Amino acid sequence: MTTVRIYVTYKQSVFDPQAESVLNAIHQLGHEEVKDLTVGKFFDLQVEGDQAAVENTVKEVAESLLVNFNIETYKFEVLEAK
Amino acid sequence: MTTVRIYVTYKQSVFDPQAESVLNAIHQLGHEEVKDLTVGKFFDLQVEGDQAAVENTVKEVAESLLVNFNIETYKFEVLEAK
């Protein structure tokens, strides 16, 4: 069983109002030392199969379901392969 | 400047309907080899200061703003320290 983490973030060109408001809230708490913030989501998948099959599954699942390519981009890493 | 990534996930005891529905959708795509899935969010913070000050800022920001301790837990890692 392989554990794969898929990170989904907004493309650089996309303005993220959530990140903006969280950063403002952080500054209101007095933490001006926090200069920038980005927000993302991640999916941890437990996948059966050899490495090549797992990578293929991850790409298909990410590209057909988890990522909106109009505004998002993704990366993935293998966390654990047992 | 230090880049810190804060991972926020549901506690193990909390049922996550989003993860359940995403897993069902993955299976409907025919990917039965995906046996389990968890969903989380992450925040990348750019923070000024030395390592101790940065860790203190991260803890304060996570514990007073980013994490709902009733249902969530968090971890953080330093991605880059310049």
mmCIF file with all atom_site columns, C-alpha atoms in Angstrom, chain A:
data_model
loop_
_atom_site.group_PDB
_atom_site.id
_atom_site.type_symbol
_atom_site.label_atom_id
_atom_site.label_alt_id
_atom_site.label_comp_id
_atom_site.label_asym_id
_atom_site.label_entity_id
_atom_site.label_seq_id
_atom_site.pdbx_PDB_ins_code
_atom_site.Cartn_x
_atom_site.Cartn_y
_atom_site.Cartn_z
_atom_site.occupancy
_atom_site.B_iso_or_equiv
_atom_site.pdbx_formal_charge
_atom_site.auth_seq_id
_atom_site.auth_comp_id
_atom_site.auth_asym_id
_atom_site.auth_atom_id
_atom_site.pdbx_PDB_model_num
ATOM 1  C CA . MET A 1 1  ? 0.000   0.000  0.000   1.00 0.00 ? 1  MET A CA 1
ATOM 2  C CA . THR A 1 2  ? 1.333   3.435  -0.922  1.00 0.00 ? 2  THR A CA 1
ATOM 3  C CA . THR A 1 3  ? 0.366   6.703  0.711   1.00 0.00 ? 3  THR A CA 1
ATOM 4  C CA . VAL A 1 4  ? 0.443   9.613  -1.713  1.00 0.00 ? 4  VAL A CA 1
ATOM 5  C CA . ARG A 1 5  ? -0.195  13.266 -0.818  1.00 0.00 ? 5  ARG A CA 1
ATOM 6  C CA . ILE A 1 6  ? -1.646  15.504 -3.530  1.00 0.00 ? 6  ILE A CA 1
ATOM 7  C CA . TYR A 1 7  ? -1.244  19.251 -2.920  1.00 0.00 ? 7  TYR A CA 1
ATOM 8  C CA . VAL A 1 8  ? -3.726  21.518 -4.699  1.00 0.00 ? 8  VAL A CA 1
ATOM 9  C CA . THR A 1 9  ? -3.109  25.266 -4.781  1.00 0.00 ? 9  THR A CA 1
ATOM 10 C CA . TYR A 1 10 ? -4.399  28.256 -6.704  1.00 0.00 ? 10 TYR A CA 1
ATOM 11 C CA . LYS A 1 11 ? -2.378  29.278 -9.747  1.00 0.00 ? 11 LYS A CA 1
ATOM 12 C CA . GLN A 1 12 ? -0.110  32.265 -9.030  1.00 0.00 ? 12 GLN A CA 1
ATOM 13 C CA . SER A 1 13 ? -2.269  34.460 -11.297 1.00 0.00 ? 13 SER A CA 1
ATOM 14 C CA . VAL A 1 14 ? -5.426  33.776 -9.278  1.00 0.00 ? 14 VAL A CA 1
ATOM 15 C CA . PHE A 1 15 ? -6.338  36.160 -6.429  1.00 0.00 ? 15 PHE A CA 1
ATOM 16 C CA . ASP A 1 16 ? -7.252  34.225 -3.258  1.00 0.00 ? 16 ASP A CA 1
ATOM 17 C CA . PRO A 1 17 ? -9.643  36.261 -1.070  1.00 0.00 ? 17 PRO A CA 1
ATOM 18 C CA . GLN A 1 18 ? -9.497  33.653 1.707   1.00 0.00 ? 18 GLN A CA 1
ATOM 19 C CA . ALA A 1 19 ? -5.727  33.975 2.039   1.00 0.00 ? 19 ALA A CA 1
ATOM 20 C CA . GLU A 1 20 ? -6.067  37.770 1.989   1.00 0.00 ? 20 GLU A CA 1
ATOM 21 C CA . SER A 1 21 ? -8.614  37.780 4.818   1.00 0.00 ? 21 SER A CA 1
ATOM 22 C CA . VAL A 1 22 ? -6.639  35.267 6.897   1.00 0.00 ? 22 VAL A CA 1
ATOM 23 C CA . LEU A 1 23 ? -3.519  37.431 6.500   1.00 0.00 ? 23 LEU A CA 1
ATOM 24 C CA . ASN A 1 24 ? -5.488  40.503 7.610   1.00 0.00 ? 24 ASN A CA 1
ATOM 25 C CA . ALA A 1 25 ? -6.778  38.619 10.652  1.00 0.00 ? 25 ALA A CA 1
ATOM 26 C CA . ILE A 1 26 ? -3.218  37.560 11.506  1.00 0.00 ? 26 ILE A CA 1
ATOM 27 C CA . HIS A 1 27 ? -2.097  41.182 11.327  1.00 0.00 ? 27 HIS A CA 1
ATOM 28 C CA . GLN A 1 28 ? -5.007  42.239 13.532  1.00 0.00 ? 28 GLN A CA 1
ATOM 29 C CA . LEU A 1 29 ? -3.682  39.747 16.095  1.00 0.00 ? 29 LEU A CA 1
ATOM 30 C CA . GLY A 1 30 ? -0.507  41.809 16.016  1.00 0.00 ? 30 GLY A CA 1
ATOM 31 C CA . HIS A 1 31 ? 1.641   39.419 13.987  1.00 0.00 ? 31 HIS A CA 1
ATOM 32 C CA . GLU A 1 32 ? 3.033   41.860 11.437  1.00 0.00 ? 32 GLU A CA 1
ATOM 33 C CA . GLU A 1 33 ? 6.054   39.563 11.096  1.00 0.00 ? 33 GLU A CA 1
ATOM 34 C CA . VAL A 1 34 ? 3.886   37.326 8.928   1.00 0.00 ? 34 VAL A CA 1
ATOM 35 C CA . LYS A 1 35 ? 4.565   38.887 5.546   1.00 0.00 ? 35 LYS A CA 1
ATOM 36 C CA . ASP A 1 36 ? 2.593   36.593 3.225   1.00 0.00 ? 36 ASP A CA 1
ATOM 37 C CA . LEU A 1 37 ? 0.291   33.605 3.320   1.00 0.00 ? 37 LEU A CA 1
ATOM 38 C CA . THR A 1 38 ? -1.093  31.113 0.802   1.00 0.00 ? 38 THR A CA 1
ATOM 39 C CA . VAL A 1 39 ? -3.792  28.538 1.396   1.00 0.00 ? 39 VAL A CA 1
ATOM 40 C CA . GLY A 1 40 ? -4.065  25.117 -0.203  1.00 0.00 ? 40 GLY A CA 1
ATOM 41 C CA . LYS A 1 41 ? -5.704  21.743 0.269   1.00 0.00 ? 41 LYS A CA 1
ATOM 42 C CA . PHE A 1 42 ? -4.243  18.288 0.219   1.00 0.00 ? 42 PHE A CA 1
ATOM 43 C CA . PHE A 1 43 ? -5.526  14.777 -0.277  1.00 0.00 ? 43 PHE A CA 1
ATOM 44 C CA . ASP A 1 44 ? -3.847  11.732 1.233   1.00 0.00 ? 44 ASP A CA 1
ATOM 45 C CA . LEU A 1 45 ? -4.614  8.633  -0.824  1.00 0.00 ? 45 LEU A CA 1
ATOM 46 C CA . GLN A 1 46 ? -3.944  5.029  0.157   1.00 0.00 ? 46 GLN A CA 1
ATOM 47 C CA . VAL A 1 47 ? -3.366  3.259  -3.158  1.00 0.00 ? 47 VAL A CA 1
ATOM 48 C CA . GLU A 1 48 ? -2.640  -0.391 -3.950  1.00 0.00 ? 48 GLU A CA 1
ATOM 49 C CA . GLY A 1 49 ? -0.263  -1.298 -6.748  1.00 0.00 ? 49 GLY A CA 1
ATOM 50 C CA . ASP A 1 50 ? 3.314   -0.869 -7.903  1.00 0.00 ? 50 ASP A CA 1
ATOM 51 C CA . GLN A 1 51 ? 4.903   2.567  -8.220  1.00 0.00 ? 51 GLN A CA 1
ATOM 52 C CA . ALA A 1 52 ? 4.089   3.111  -11.878 1.00 0.00 ? 52 ALA A CA 1
ATOM 53 C CA . ALA A 1 53 ? 0.459   2.064  -11.421 1.00 0.00 ? 53 ALA A CA 1
ATOM 54 C CA . VAL A 1 54 ? 0.114   4.259  -8.333  1.00 0.00 ? 54 VAL A CA 1
ATOM 55 C CA . GLU A 1 55 ? 1.506   7.315  -10.144 1.00 0.00 ? 55 GLU A CA 1
ATOM 56 C CA . ASN A 1 56 ? -0.861  6.698  -13.028 1.00 0.00 ? 56 ASN A CA 1
ATOM 57 C CA . THR A 1 57 ? -3.836  6.427  -10.648 1.00 0.00 ? 57 THR A CA 1
ATOM 58 C CA . VAL A 1 58 ? -2.813  9.626  -8.860  1.00 0.00 ? 58 VAL A CA 1
ATOM 59 C CA . LYS A 1 59 ? -2.547  11.577 -12.121 1.00 0.00 ? 59 LYS A CA 1
ATOM 60 C CA . GLU A 1 60 ? -5.911  10.311 -13.374 1.00 0.00 ? 60 GLU A CA 1
ATOM 61 C CA . VAL A 1 61 ? -7.692  11.010 -10.076 1.00 0.00 ? 61 VAL A CA 1
ATOM 62 C CA . ALA A 1 62 ? -6.123  14.455 -9.723  1.00 0.00 ? 62 ALA A CA 1
ATOM 63 C CA . GLU A 1 63 ? -6.751  15.475 -13.319 1.00 0.00 ? 63 GLU A CA 1
ATOM 64 C CA . SER A 1 64 ? -10.290 14.140 -13.643 1.00 0.00 ? 64 SER A CA 1
ATOM 65 C CA . LEU A 1 65 ? -11.635 14.914 -10.165 1.00 0.00 ? 65 LEU A CA 1
ATOM 66 C CA . LEU A 1 66 ? -9.560  16.790 -7.617  1.00 0.00 ? 66 LEU A CA 1
ATOM 67 C CA . VAL A 1 67 ? -8.106  19.733 -9.552  1.00 0.00 ? 67 VAL A CA 1
ATOM 68 C CA . ASN A 1 68 ? -9.906  22.574 -11.335 1.00 0.00 ? 68 ASN A CA 1
ATOM 69 C CA . PHE A 1 69 ? -7.287  23.422 -13.980 1.00 0.00 ? 69 PHE A CA 1
ATOM 70 C CA . ASN A 1 70 ? -8.867  26.786 -14.739 1.00 0.00 ? 70 ASN A CA 1
ATOM 71 C CA . ILE A 1 71 ? -7.650  28.158 -11.411 1.00 0.00 ? 71 ILE A CA 1
ATOM 72 C CA . GLU A 1 72 ? -5.644  25.428 -9.680  1.00 0.00 ? 72 GLU A CA 1
ATOM 73 C CA . THR A 1 73 ? -2.428  23.510 -10.051 1.00 0.00 ? 73 THR A CA 1
ATOM 74 C CA . TYR A 1 74 ? -1.169  20.399 -8.211  1.00 0.00 ? 74 TYR A CA 1
ATOM 75 C CA . LYS A 1 75 ? 1.871   18.470 -7.065  1.00 0.00 ? 75 LYS A CA 1
ATOM 76 C CA . PHE A 1 76 ? 2.123   15.092 -5.391  1.00 0.00 ? 76 PHE A CA 1
ATOM 77 C CA . GLU A 1 77 ? 4.623   13.201 -3.294  1.00 0.00 ? 77 GLU A CA 1
ATOM 78 C CA . VAL A 1 78 ? 4.821   9.626  -2.066  1.00 0.00 ? 78 VAL A CA 1
ATOM 79 C CA . LEU A 1 79 ? 4.693   9.770  1.731   1.00 0.00 ? 79 LEU A CA 1
ATOM 80 C CA . GLU A 1 80 ? 5.078   6.065  2.370   1.00 0.00 ? 80 GLU A CA 1
ATOM 81 C CA . ALA A 1 81 ? 5.383   2.896  0.292   1.00 0.00 ? 81 ALA A CA 1
ATOM 82 C CA . LYS A 1 82 ? 4.821   -0.389 2.169   1.00 0.00 ? 82 LYS A CA 1
#
